[in-house]
mmCIF file of C-alpha atoms in Angstrom:
data_model
loop_
_atom_site.group_PDB
_atom_site.id
_atom_site.type_symbol
_atom_site.label_atom_id
_atom_site.label_comp_id
_atom_site.label_asym_id
_atom_site.label_seq_id
_atom_site.Cartn_x
_atom_site.Cartn_y
_atom_site.Cartn_z
ATOM 1 C CA UNK A 236 0.000 0.000 0.000
ATOM 2 C CA UNK A 237 1.180 3.516 -0.737
ATOM 3 C CA UNK A 238 0.953 6.414 1.748
ATOM 4 C CA UNK A 239 -2.539 7.385 0.594
ATOM 5 C CA UNK A 240 -3.978 3.875 0.677
ATOM 6 C CA UNK A 241 -2.595 3.510 4.187
ATOM 7 C CA UNK A 242 -4.293 6.742 5.214
ATOM 8 C CA UNK A 243 -7.602 5.666 3.683
ATOM 9 C CA UNK A 244 -7.460 2.402 5.630
ATOM 10 C CA UNK A 245 -6.568 4.277 8.827
ATOM 11 C CA UNK A 246 -8.980 7.230 8.677
ATOM 12 C CA UNK A 247 -11.518 6.573 5.918
ATOM 13 C CA UNK A 248 -15.018 5.556 6.956
ATOM 14 C CA UNK A 249 -16.991 3.170 4.785
ATOM 15 C CA UNK A 250 -20.733 3.676 4.683
ATOM 16 C CA UNK A 251 -23.534 1.718 3.112
ATOM 17 C CA UNK A 252 -23.957 2.176 -0.637
ATOM 18 C CA UNK A 253 -20.257 2.298 -1.497
ATOM 19 C CA UNK A 254 -19.750 5.643 0.223
ATOM 20 C CA UNK A 255 -16.218 6.385 1.421
ATOM 21 C CA UNK A 256 -15.919 9.299 3.819
ATOM 22 C CA UNK A 257 -12.480 10.903 3.879
ATOM 23 C CA UNK A 258 -13.600 14.220 5.310
ATOM 24 C CA UNK A 259 -11.160 14.075 8.216
ATOM 25 C CA UNK A 260 -8.146 14.531 5.922
ATOM 26 C CA UNK A 261 -9.183 15.228 2.328
ATOM 27 C CA UNK A 262 -12.361 17.166 1.627
ATOM 28 C CA UNK A 263 -13.592 18.981 4.713
ATOM 29 C CA UNK A 264 -10.678 18.950 7.130
ATOM 30 C CA UNK A 265 -7.498 18.974 5.058
ATOM 31 C CA UNK A 266 -4.135 17.478 6.050
ATOM 32 C CA UNK A 267 -1.657 19.765 4.322
ATOM 33 C CA UNK A 268 1.352 17.461 4.863
ATOM 34 C CA UNK A 269 -0.582 14.704 3.116
ATOM 35 C CA UNK A 270 -1.465 17.139 0.308
ATOM 36 C CA UNK A 271 2.244 17.786 -0.096
ATOM 37 C CA UNK A 272 2.946 14.067 -0.487
ATOM 38 C CA UNK A 273 0.106 13.907 -3.020
ATOM 39 C CA UNK A 274 1.572 16.866 -4.943
ATOM 40 C CA UNK A 275 4.998 15.254 -4.967
ATOM 41 C CA UNK A 276 3.563 11.997 -6.285
ATOM 42 C CA UNK A 277 1.674 13.828 -9.060
ATOM 43 C CA UNK A 278 4.920 15.564 -10.001
ATOM 44 C CA UNK A 279 6.646 12.168 -10.199
ATOM 45 C CA UNK A 280 3.914 10.629 -12.341
ATOM 46 C CA UNK A 281 3.812 13.576 -14.758
ATOM 47 C CA UNK A 282 7.564 14.238 -14.717
ATOM 48 C CA UNK A 283 7.810 13.784 -18.488
ATOM 49 C CA UNK A 284 5.053 16.304 -19.195
ATOM 50 C CA UNK A 285 5.532 19.985 -19.795
ATOM 51 C CA UNK A 286 2.745 21.546 -17.754
ATOM 52 C CA UNK A 287 2.109 25.280 -17.434
ATOM 53 C CA UNK A 288 -1.281 25.351 -15.707
ATOM 54 C CA UNK A 289 -3.317 23.285 -13.265
ATOM 55 C CA UNK A 290 -7.084 23.209 -13.587
ATOM 56 C CA UNK A 291 -9.370 22.008 -10.812
ATOM 57 C CA UNK A 292 -12.982 22.465 -9.739
ATOM 58 C CA UNK A 293 -14.502 23.985 -6.652
ATOM 59 C CA UNK A 294 -14.539 23.273 -3.833
ATOM 60 C CA UNK A 295 -12.601 20.257 -2.610
ATOM 61 C CA UNK A 296 -10.165 20.149 -5.533
ATOM 62 C CA UNK A 297 -8.777 23.598 -4.777
ATOM 63 C CA UNK A 298 -6.599 22.842 -1.762
ATOM 64 C CA UNK A 299 -4.992 19.789 -3.362
ATOM 65 C CA UNK A 300 -4.382 21.656 -6.619
ATOM 66 C CA UNK A 301 -2.781 24.642 -4.841
ATOM 67 C CA UNK A 302 -0.382 22.499 -2.817
ATOM 68 C CA UNK A 303 0.414 20.334 -5.856
ATOM 69 C CA UNK A 304 1.097 23.482 -7.903
ATOM 70 C CA UNK A 305 4.104 24.190 -5.703
ATOM 71 C CA UNK A 306 5.755 21.102 -7.162
ATOM 72 C CA UNK A 307 5.035 22.237 -10.742
ATOM 73 C CA UNK A 308 5.597 26.000 -10.267
ATOM 74 C CA UNK A 309 2.484 26.904 -12.222
ATOM 75 C CA UNK A 310 -0.714 28.854 -11.490
ATOM 76 C CA UNK A 311 -3.996 27.130 -10.660
ATOM 77 C CA UNK A 312 -7.386 27.920 -12.152
ATOM 78 C CA UNK A 313 -10.491 26.576 -10.488
ATOM 79 C CA UNK A 314 -13.671 26.021 -12.447
ATOM 80 C CA UNK A 315 -16.908 27.143 -10.877
ATOM 81 C CA UNK A 316 -20.002 25.020 -10.592
ATOM 82 C CA UNK A 317 -23.248 26.823 -11.122
ATOM 83 C CA UNK A 318 -26.800 26.140 -12.122
ATOM 84 C CA UNK A 319 -26.951 29.523 -13.826
ATOM 85 C CA UNK A 320 -24.335 31.492 -15.725
ATOM 86 C CA UNK A 321 -24.139 34.938 -14.188
ATOM 87 C CA UNK A 322 -20.426 35.626 -14.372
ATOM 88 C CA UNK A 323 -19.498 38.541 -16.557
ATOM 89 C CA UNK A 324 -17.077 38.449 -19.447
ATOM 90 C CA UNK A 325 -16.478 35.670 -21.924
ATOM 91 C CA UNK A 326 -16.871 32.239 -20.363
ATOM 92 C CA UNK A 327 -16.101 28.672 -21.297
ATOM 93 C CA UNK A 328 -19.077 26.600 -20.201
ATOM 94 C CA UNK A 329 -19.688 22.853 -20.141
ATOM 95 C CA UNK A 330 -23.038 21.470 -19.095
ATOM 96 C CA UNK A 331 -22.608 18.247 -17.159
ATOM 97 C CA UNK A 332 -25.149 15.897 -15.725
ATOM 98 C CA UNK A 333 -24.461 14.749 -12.184
ATOM 99 C CA UNK A 334 -24.989 11.049 -11.676
ATOM 100 C CA UNK A 335 -25.107 11.330 -7.886
ATOM 101 C CA UNK A 336 -27.357 14.347 -7.606
ATOM 102 C CA UNK A 337 -29.412 13.702 -10.738
ATOM 103 C CA UNK A 338 -29.247 17.323 -11.856
ATOM 104 C CA UNK A 339 -27.501 19.394 -14.487
ATOM 105 C CA UNK A 340 -24.729 21.786 -13.570
ATOM 106 C CA UNK A 341 -22.568 24.149 -15.520
ATOM 107 C CA UNK A 342 -18.796 23.995 -15.170
ATOM 108 C CA UNK A 343 -17.460 27.466 -15.913
ATOM 109 C CA UNK A 344 -14.034 29.023 -16.519
ATOM 110 C CA UNK A 345 -13.342 32.568 -17.684
ATOM 111 C CA UNK A 346 -12.069 32.383 -21.253
ATOM 112 C CA UNK A 347 -9.056 34.590 -20.537
ATOM 113 C CA UNK A 348 -7.551 31.989 -18.175
ATOM 114 C CA UNK A 349 -7.276 29.174 -20.730
ATOM 115 C CA UNK A 350 -5.378 29.805 -23.953
ATOM 116 C CA UNK A 351 -4.522 27.614 -26.966
ATOM 117 C CA UNK A 352 -0.890 27.358 -25.839
ATOM 118 C CA UNK A 353 -1.799 26.047 -22.372
ATOM 119 C CA UNK A 354 -0.625 22.576 -21.367
ATOM 120 C CA UNK A 355 -3.000 21.649 -18.602
ATOM 121 C CA UNK A 356 -2.884 19.177 -15.748
ATOM 122 C CA UNK A 357 -6.371 18.559 -14.342
ATOM 123 C CA UNK A 358 -6.480 17.729 -10.635
ATOM 124 C CA UNK A 359 -9.431 16.642 -8.523
ATOM 125 C CA UNK A 360 -10.034 14.795 -5.281
ATOM 126 C CA UNK A 361 -12.484 12.118 -6.442
ATOM 127 C CA UNK A 362 -13.338 10.278 -9.623
ATOM 128 C CA UNK A 363 -16.430 8.113 -9.761
ATOM 129 C CA UNK A 364 -18.611 8.528 -12.841
ATOM 130 C CA UNK A 365 -16.438 11.355 -14.036
ATOM 131 C CA UNK A 366 -19.118 13.898 -14.929
ATOM 132 C CA UNK A 367 -17.241 16.889 -13.524
ATOM 133 C CA UNK A 368 -14.015 15.647 -15.097
ATOM 134 C CA UNK A 369 -15.656 15.298 -18.502
ATOM 135 C CA UNK A 370 -16.785 18.921 -18.165
ATOM 136 C CA UNK A 371 -13.244 20.049 -17.335
ATOM 137 C CA UNK A 372 -11.792 18.180 -20.321
ATOM 138 C CA UNK A 373 -14.441 19.690 -22.573
ATOM 139 C CA UNK A 374 -13.551 23.173 -21.335
ATOM 140 C CA UNK A 375 -9.808 22.745 -21.874
ATOM 141 C CA UNK A 376 -10.405 21.445 -25.389
ATOM 142 C CA UNK A 377 -12.890 24.199 -26.239
ATOM 143 C CA UNK A 378 -10.146 26.706 -25.349
ATOM 144 C CA UNK A 379 -7.866 24.966 -27.838
ATOM 145 C CA UNK A 380 -5.533 24.025 -24.992
ATOM 146 C CA UNK A 381 -4.272 20.492 -24.369
ATOM 147 C CA UNK A 382 -4.948 18.128 -21.481
ATOM 148 C CA UNK A 383 -1.482 16.817 -20.641
ATOM 149 C CA UNK A 384 -2.675 14.661 -17.799
ATOM 150 C CA UNK A 385 -5.262 14.085 -15.091
ATOM 151 C CA UNK A 386 -4.324 13.570 -11.459
ATOM 152 C CA UNK A 387 -6.964 12.131 -9.145
ATOM 153 C CA UNK A 388 -6.522 11.405 -5.458
ATOM 154 C CA UNK A 389 -9.131 8.642 -5.057
ATOM 155 C CA UNK A 390 -10.800 6.787 -7.907
ATOM 156 C CA UNK A 391 -13.750 4.497 -7.413
ATOM 157 C CA UNK A 392 -12.548 1.802 -9.767
ATOM 158 C CA UNK A 393 -15.887 0.018 -9.691
ATOM 159 C CA UNK A 394 -17.578 3.000 -11.346
ATOM 160 C CA UNK A 395 -17.126 3.848 -14.999
ATOM 161 C CA UNK A 396 -15.409 7.273 -14.941
ATOM 162 C CA UNK A 397 -11.802 6.090 -14.948
ATOM 163 C CA UNK A 398 -12.270 3.499 -17.664
ATOM 164 C CA UNK A 399 -13.991 5.981 -19.981
ATOM 165 C CA UNK A 400 -11.246 8.595 -19.539
ATOM 166 C CA UNK A 401 -8.450 6.051 -20.102
ATOM 167 C CA UNK A 402 -10.279 4.688 -23.155
ATOM 168 C CA UNK A 403 -10.220 8.215 -24.564
ATOM 169 C CA UNK A 404 -6.414 8.087 -24.361
ATOM 170 C CA UNK A 405 -5.771 10.459 -21.486
ATOM 171 C CA UNK A 406 -2.967 9.829 -18.990
ATOM 172 C CA UNK A 407 -5.097 9.455 -15.885
ATOM 173 C CA UNK A 408 -3.207 8.842 -12.663
ATOM 174 C CA UNK A 409 -5.224 7.978 -9.574
ATOM 175 C CA UNK A 410 -3.178 7.664 -6.407
ATOM 176 C CA UNK A 411 -5.618 5.162 -4.913
ATOM 177 C CA UNK A 412 -8.059 3.107 -6.937
ATOM 178 C CA UNK A 413 -10.744 1.362 -4.933
ATOM 179 C CA UNK A 414 -11.871 -1.952 -6.374
ATOM 180 C CA UNK A 415 -14.413 -2.707 -3.705
ATOM 181 C CA UNK A 416 -15.552 -1.717 -0.242
ATOM 182 C CA UNK A 417 -17.412 -3.605 2.432
ATOM 183 C CA UNK A 418 -19.203 -1.412 4.942
ATOM 184 C CA UNK A 419 -20.097 -4.387 7.171
ATOM 185 C CA UNK A 420 -16.494 -5.569 7.507
ATOM 186 C CA UNK A 421 -15.059 -2.066 7.149
ATOM 187 C CA UNK A 422 -12.599 -3.216 4.502
ATOM 188 C CA UNK A 423 -11.319 -1.656 1.278
ATOM 189 C CA UNK A 424 -9.658 -3.483 -1.626
ATOM 190 C CA UNK A 425 -7.315 -1.359 -3.763
ATOM 191 C CA UNK A 426 -6.328 -2.020 -7.357
ATOM 192 C CA UNK A 427 -2.676 -3.068 -7.753
ATOM 193 C CA UNK A 428 -0.835 -0.362 -9.705
ATOM 194 C CA UNK B 202 2.708 49.904 -0.718
ATOM 195 C CA UNK B 203 3.223 46.289 0.302
ATOM 196 C CA UNK B 204 3.558 43.371 -2.150
ATOM 197 C CA UNK B 205 -0.188 42.786 -2.257
ATOM 198 C CA UNK B 206 -1.171 46.414 -2.769
ATOM 199 C CA UNK B 207 1.343 46.575 -5.611
ATOM 200 C CA UNK B 208 -0.217 43.509 -7.195
ATOM 201 C CA UNK B 209 -3.730 44.942 -6.847
ATOM 202 C CA UNK B 210 -2.607 48.139 -8.572
ATOM 203 C CA UNK B 211 -0.897 46.117 -11.304
ATOM 204 C CA UNK B 212 -3.505 43.443 -12.032
ATOM 205 C CA UNK B 213 -6.742 44.392 -10.275
ATOM 206 C CA UNK B 214 -9.570 45.724 -12.405
ATOM 207 C CA UNK B 215 -11.908 48.335 -10.981
ATOM 208 C CA UNK B 216 -15.488 48.192 -12.144
ATOM 209 C CA UNK B 217 -18.454 50.456 -11.581
ATOM 210 C CA UNK B 218 -20.143 50.133 -8.203
ATOM 211 C CA UNK B 219 -16.983 49.636 -6.142
ATOM 212 C CA UNK B 220 -16.275 46.253 -7.652
ATOM 213 C CA UNK B 221 -12.633 45.130 -7.612
ATOM 214 C CA UNK B 222 -11.835 42.160 -9.812
ATOM 215 C CA UNK B 223 -8.759 40.225 -8.755
ATOM 216 C CA UNK B 224 -9.660 37.017 -10.541
ATOM 217 C CA UNK B 225 -6.381 36.861 -12.452
ATOM 218 C CA UNK B 226 -4.374 36.133 -9.290
ATOM 219 C CA UNK B 227 -6.634 35.607 -6.252
ATOM 220 C CA UNK B 228 -10.034 34.032 -6.706
ATOM 221 C CA UNK B 229 -10.338 32.292 -10.060
ATOM 222 C CA UNK B 230 -6.787 31.985 -11.366
ATOM 223 C CA UNK B 231 -4.502 31.686 -8.332
ATOM 224 C CA UNK B 232 -0.872 32.809 -8.122
ATOM 225 C CA UNK B 233 0.637 30.319 -5.695
ATOM 226 C CA UNK B 234 3.860 32.298 -5.157
ATOM 227 C CA UNK B 235 1.734 35.269 -4.113
ATOM 228 C CA UNK B 236 -0.282 32.987 -1.803
ATOM 229 C CA UNK B 237 2.998 31.981 -0.192
ATOM 230 C CA UNK B 238 3.896 35.600 0.476
ATOM 231 C CA UNK B 239 0.394 36.095 1.908
ATOM 232 C CA UNK B 240 0.835 33.064 4.159
ATOM 233 C CA UNK B 241 4.206 34.298 5.358
ATOM 234 C CA UNK B 242 2.736 37.715 6.180
ATOM 235 C CA UNK B 243 -0.147 36.126 8.133
ATOM 236 C CA UNK B 244 2.413 34.094 10.086
ATOM 237 C CA UNK B 245 4.293 37.299 10.920
ATOM 238 C CA UNK B 246 1.163 39.141 12.027
ATOM 239 C CA UNK B 247 -0.043 36.258 14.206
ATOM 240 C CA UNK B 248 3.417 35.216 15.415
ATOM 241 C CA UNK B 249 2.428 35.706 19.064
ATOM 242 C CA UNK B 250 -0.655 33.503 18.760
ATOM 243 C CA UNK B 251 -0.784 29.804 19.433
ATOM 244 C CA UNK B 252 -2.847 28.495 16.545
ATOM 245 C CA UNK B 253 -3.712 24.847 15.956
ATOM 246 C CA UNK B 254 -6.311 25.077 13.188
ATOM 247 C CA UNK B 255 -7.180 27.291 10.239
ATOM 248 C CA UNK B 256 -10.825 27.739 9.285
ATOM 249 C CA UNK B 257 -11.918 29.119 5.928
ATOM 250 C CA UNK B 258 -14.978 29.007 3.723
ATOM 251 C CA UNK B 259 -15.525 27.627 0.244
ATOM 252 C CA UNK B 260 -14.541 28.281 -2.423
ATOM 253 C CA UNK B 261 -12.011 31.067 -2.850
ATOM 254 C CA UNK B 262 -10.697 30.978 0.730
ATOM 255 C CA UNK B 263 -9.483 27.393 0.413
ATOM 256 C CA UNK B 264 -6.353 27.886 -1.686
ATOM 257 C CA UNK B 265 -5.070 30.764 0.423
ATOM 258 C CA UNK B 266 -5.790 28.904 3.655
ATOM 259 C CA UNK B 267 -3.991 25.752 2.473
ATOM 260 C CA UNK B 268 -0.855 27.599 1.405
ATOM 261 C CA UNK B 269 -0.915 29.730 4.578
ATOM 262 C CA UNK B 270 -1.271 26.568 6.681
ATOM 263 C CA UNK B 271 2.213 25.507 5.608
ATOM 264 C CA UNK B 272 3.568 28.444 7.592
ATOM 265 C CA UNK B 273 1.573 27.441 10.698
ATOM 266 C CA UNK B 274 1.896 23.643 10.369
ATOM 267 C CA UNK B 275 -1.777 23.090 11.156
ATOM 268 C CA UNK B 276 -4.712 21.459 9.356
ATOM 269 C CA UNK B 277 -7.336 23.488 7.490
ATOM 270 C CA UNK B 278 -11.093 23.072 7.750
ATOM 271 C CA UNK B 279 -13.318 24.671 5.174
ATOM 272 C CA UNK B 280 -16.889 25.600 5.963
ATOM 273 C CA UNK B 281 -19.502 24.761 3.377
ATOM 274 C CA UNK B 282 -22.093 27.181 2.117
ATOM 275 C CA UNK B 283 -25.499 25.716 1.503
ATOM 276 C CA UNK B 284 -29.097 26.751 1.285
ATOM 277 C CA UNK B 285 -30.125 23.452 2.780
ATOM 278 C CA UNK B 286 -28.538 21.275 5.419
ATOM 279 C CA UNK B 287 -28.186 17.808 3.977
ATOM 280 C CA UNK B 288 -24.842 16.761 5.380
ATOM 281 C CA UNK B 289 -25.010 13.813 7.675
ATOM 282 C CA UNK B 290 -23.690 13.680 11.218
ATOM 283 C CA UNK B 291 -23.657 16.442 13.802
ATOM 284 C CA UNK B 292 -23.171 19.848 12.250
ATOM 285 C CA UNK B 293 -22.407 23.355 13.446
ATOM 286 C CA UNK B 294 -24.608 25.705 11.450
ATOM 287 C CA UNK B 295 -24.783 29.492 11.251
ATOM 288 C CA UNK B 296 -27.441 31.172 9.159
ATOM 289 C CA UNK B 297 -26.067 34.301 7.533
ATOM 290 C CA UNK B 298 -27.710 36.862 5.341
ATOM 291 C CA UNK B 299 -25.746 37.848 2.272
ATOM 292 C CA UNK B 300 -25.693 41.575 1.651
ATOM 293 C CA UNK B 301 -24.566 41.191 -1.950
ATOM 294 C CA UNK B 302 -26.898 38.437 -3.009
ATOM 295 C CA UNK B 303 -29.803 39.349 -0.739
ATOM 296 C CA UNK B 304 -30.402 35.798 0.334
ATOM 297 C CA UNK B 305 -29.857 33.597 3.356
ATOM 298 C CA UNK B 306 -27.206 30.939 3.387
ATOM 299 C CA UNK B 307 -26.061 28.401 5.904
ATOM 300 C CA UNK B 308 -22.410 28.174 6.856
ATOM 301 C CA UNK B 309 -21.757 24.593 7.928
ATOM 302 C CA UNK B 310 -18.904 22.720 9.622
ATOM 303 C CA UNK B 311 -19.004 19.139 10.893
ATOM 304 C CA UNK B 312 -18.983 19.267 14.684
ATOM 305 C CA UNK B 313 -16.138 16.749 14.971
ATOM 306 C CA UNK B 314 -13.689 19.139 13.305
ATOM 307 C CA UNK B 315 -14.003 21.969 15.862
ATOM 308 C CA UNK B 316 -13.362 21.211 19.519
ATOM 309 C CA UNK B 317 -13.365 23.356 22.670
ATOM 310 C CA UNK B 318 -9.557 23.220 22.838
ATOM 311 C CA UNK B 319 -9.117 24.558 19.290
ATOM 312 C CA UNK B 320 -7.333 27.875 18.786
ATOM 313 C CA UNK B 321 -8.522 28.985 15.410
ATOM 314 C CA UNK B 322 -7.195 31.379 12.795
ATOM 315 C CA UNK B 323 -9.928 32.316 10.331
ATOM 316 C CA UNK B 324 -8.704 33.088 6.802
ATOM 317 C CA UNK B 325 -10.659 34.439 3.854
ATOM 318 C CA UNK B 326 -9.940 36.285 0.630
ATOM 319 C CA UNK B 327 -12.366 39.210 0.934
ATOM 320 C CA UNK B 328 -14.032 41.187 3.691
ATOM 321 C CA UNK B 329 -16.768 43.658 2.818
ATOM 322 C CA UNK B 330 -19.876 43.508 4.979
ATOM 323 C CA UNK B 331 -18.549 40.497 6.787
ATOM 324 C CA UNK B 332 -21.592 38.257 6.663
ATOM 325 C CA UNK B 333 -19.674 35.065 5.932
ATOM 326 C CA UNK B 334 -17.057 36.006 8.519
ATOM 327 C CA UNK B 335 -19.693 36.558 11.189
ATOM 328 C CA UNK B 336 -21.006 33.087 10.414
ATOM 329 C CA UNK B 337 -17.526 31.585 10.801
ATOM 330 C CA UNK B 338 -16.988 33.344 14.142
ATOM 331 C CA UNK B 339 -20.378 32.147 15.345
ATOM 332 C CA UNK B 340 -19.491 28.578 14.413
ATOM 333 C CA UNK B 341 -16.114 28.642 16.192
ATOM 334 C CA UNK B 342 -17.721 30.036 19.316
ATOM 335 C CA UNK B 343 -20.610 27.585 19.218
ATOM 336 C CA UNK B 344 -17.999 24.804 19.283
ATOM 337 C CA UNK B 345 -16.518 26.349 22.434
ATOM 338 C CA UNK B 346 -13.286 27.007 20.540
ATOM 339 C CA UNK B 347 -11.528 30.366 20.433
ATOM 340 C CA UNK B 348 -10.954 32.733 17.523
ATOM 341 C CA UNK B 349 -7.284 33.672 17.916
ATOM 342 C CA UNK B 350 -7.251 35.901 14.882
ATOM 343 C CA UNK B 351 -8.694 36.669 11.491
ATOM 344 C CA UNK B 352 -6.545 37.033 8.378
ATOM 345 C CA UNK B 353 -8.093 38.672 5.329
ATOM 346 C CA UNK B 354 -6.372 39.285 2.029
ATOM 347 C CA UNK B 355 -8.392 42.292 0.814
ATOM 348 C CA UNK B 356 -10.739 44.366 2.991
ATOM 349 C CA UNK B 357 -13.106 46.930 1.566
ATOM 350 C CA UNK B 358 -12.490 49.558 4.228
ATOM 351 C CA UNK B 359 -15.425 51.654 3.093
ATOM 352 C CA UNK B 360 -17.848 48.880 4.020
ATOM 353 C CA UNK B 361 -18.731 48.041 7.587
ATOM 354 C CA UNK B 362 -17.458 44.481 8.050
ATOM 355 C CA UNK B 363 -13.966 45.290 9.310
ATOM 356 C CA UNK B 364 -15.056 47.960 11.767
ATOM 357 C CA UNK B 365 -17.691 45.689 13.306
ATOM 358 C CA UNK B 366 -15.241 42.806 13.756
ATOM 359 C CA UNK B 367 -12.547 45.058 15.282
ATOM 360 C CA UNK B 368 -15.159 46.661 17.564
ATOM 361 C CA UNK B 369 -15.927 43.181 18.844
ATOM 362 C CA UNK B 370 -12.282 42.908 19.930
ATOM 363 C CA UNK B 371 -10.952 40.443 17.395
ATOM 364 C CA UNK B 372 -7.432 40.741 15.993
ATOM 365 C CA UNK B 373 -8.336 41.286 12.367
ATOM 366 C CA UNK B 374 -5.419 41.641 9.964
ATOM 367 C CA UNK B 375 -6.192 42.631 6.393
ATOM 368 C CA UNK B 376 -3.171 42.692 4.116
ATOM 369 C CA UNK B 377 -4.699 45.400 1.934
ATOM 370 C CA UNK B 378 -7.469 47.734 3.058
ATOM 371 C CA UNK B 379 -9.124 49.690 0.293
ATOM 372 C CA UNK B 380 -10.350 53.132 1.341
ATOM 373 C CA UNK B 381 -11.741 54.087 -2.025
ATOM 374 C CA UNK B 382 -11.740 53.146 -5.684
ATOM 375 C CA UNK B 383 -12.406 55.159 -8.807
ATOM 376 C CA UNK B 384 -13.447 53.108 -11.803
ATOM 377 C CA UNK B 385 -13.250 56.104 -14.168
ATOM 378 C CA UNK B 386 -9.648 56.932 -13.249
ATOM 379 C CA UNK B 387 -8.774 53.304 -12.482
ATOM 380 C CA UNK B 388 -7.238 54.249 -9.137
ATOM 381 C CA UNK B 389 -7.285 52.620 -5.698
ATOM 382 C CA UNK B 390 -6.520 54.325 -2.385
ATOM 383 C CA UNK B 391 -5.254 52.020 0.385
ATOM 384 C CA UNK B 392 -5.454 52.669 4.138
ATOM 385 C CA UNK B 393 -2.056 53.330 5.727
ATOM 386 C CA UNK B 394 -1.276 50.473 8.128
#
């Protein structure tokens, strides 16, 4: 097990319905030393890529992306989620359907922050069905920029998001991929990487 | 002028109605080197305080709080904004009225992440009327924890939030306090600190 898988086993809480709660260190309370290890690992996995911008999505991706950015020495842009589009100026918008919440949301980035010459690393905390991620990819491509890689902290390997993104040819690196969880036994099985 | 005031003059955009746009470096695209300088300055201003947790609020406070936390070596908790309360488990909730958006929002933190022994530094990007900040203070106090200080990146000194918070006796440090702005001339006047 890597450092993240160990932490998930130690502090993650498994709930009925394949829910994994990691709010004590990842997406409500945030362990910044852990984020630094995550950033370092992303840097290692994308060492061969020339990246000049990190793109993430509010809210829980922001902290991870900012700490990771210190290892890449690049700025971070976070996409906004909104039901309506009321931001001024020219916007890149992707409409994505949420599987979990069964509603449509817009993923929005100001046009001026993504340019055709940008080589983008997308970072987010979770990947399950990948709706938000598909919106981010769409936005980068609509700006004429390139998605150099995708760094995810925890992927639910038993849901379809990761497979779809890899099938599309993207370099998707998930630091922990969960194959299965058992809320009765409190156990998690990770994919060998 | 300090480093932040210089950056505001250089890259901030003043719009009609006392609107200051700093989305190219603070709250949409994020300059992580600048965030590091901000974090360092917060550490200096709260050097005499024993702080064991940073509290911020989604979304644009998160990046600043995470980078600042590296100077304090403490975890960060971010409060969630929501119209409804649908998070499970015991929650600390403050209802706050937004001046800008003329609506009520809940500021929410899971109870388990704020304890009576916590010495909290609150960090946020903007302070104007201080509605969100009042909600954060209320939440810390309802947990029995103490607000050791409040670090704000940009305060609109011509709005009432800062005065109210200082009148209540809190150590509020704003790295740039704007006294006035002129969108026609494109000028900003900062308060001498």
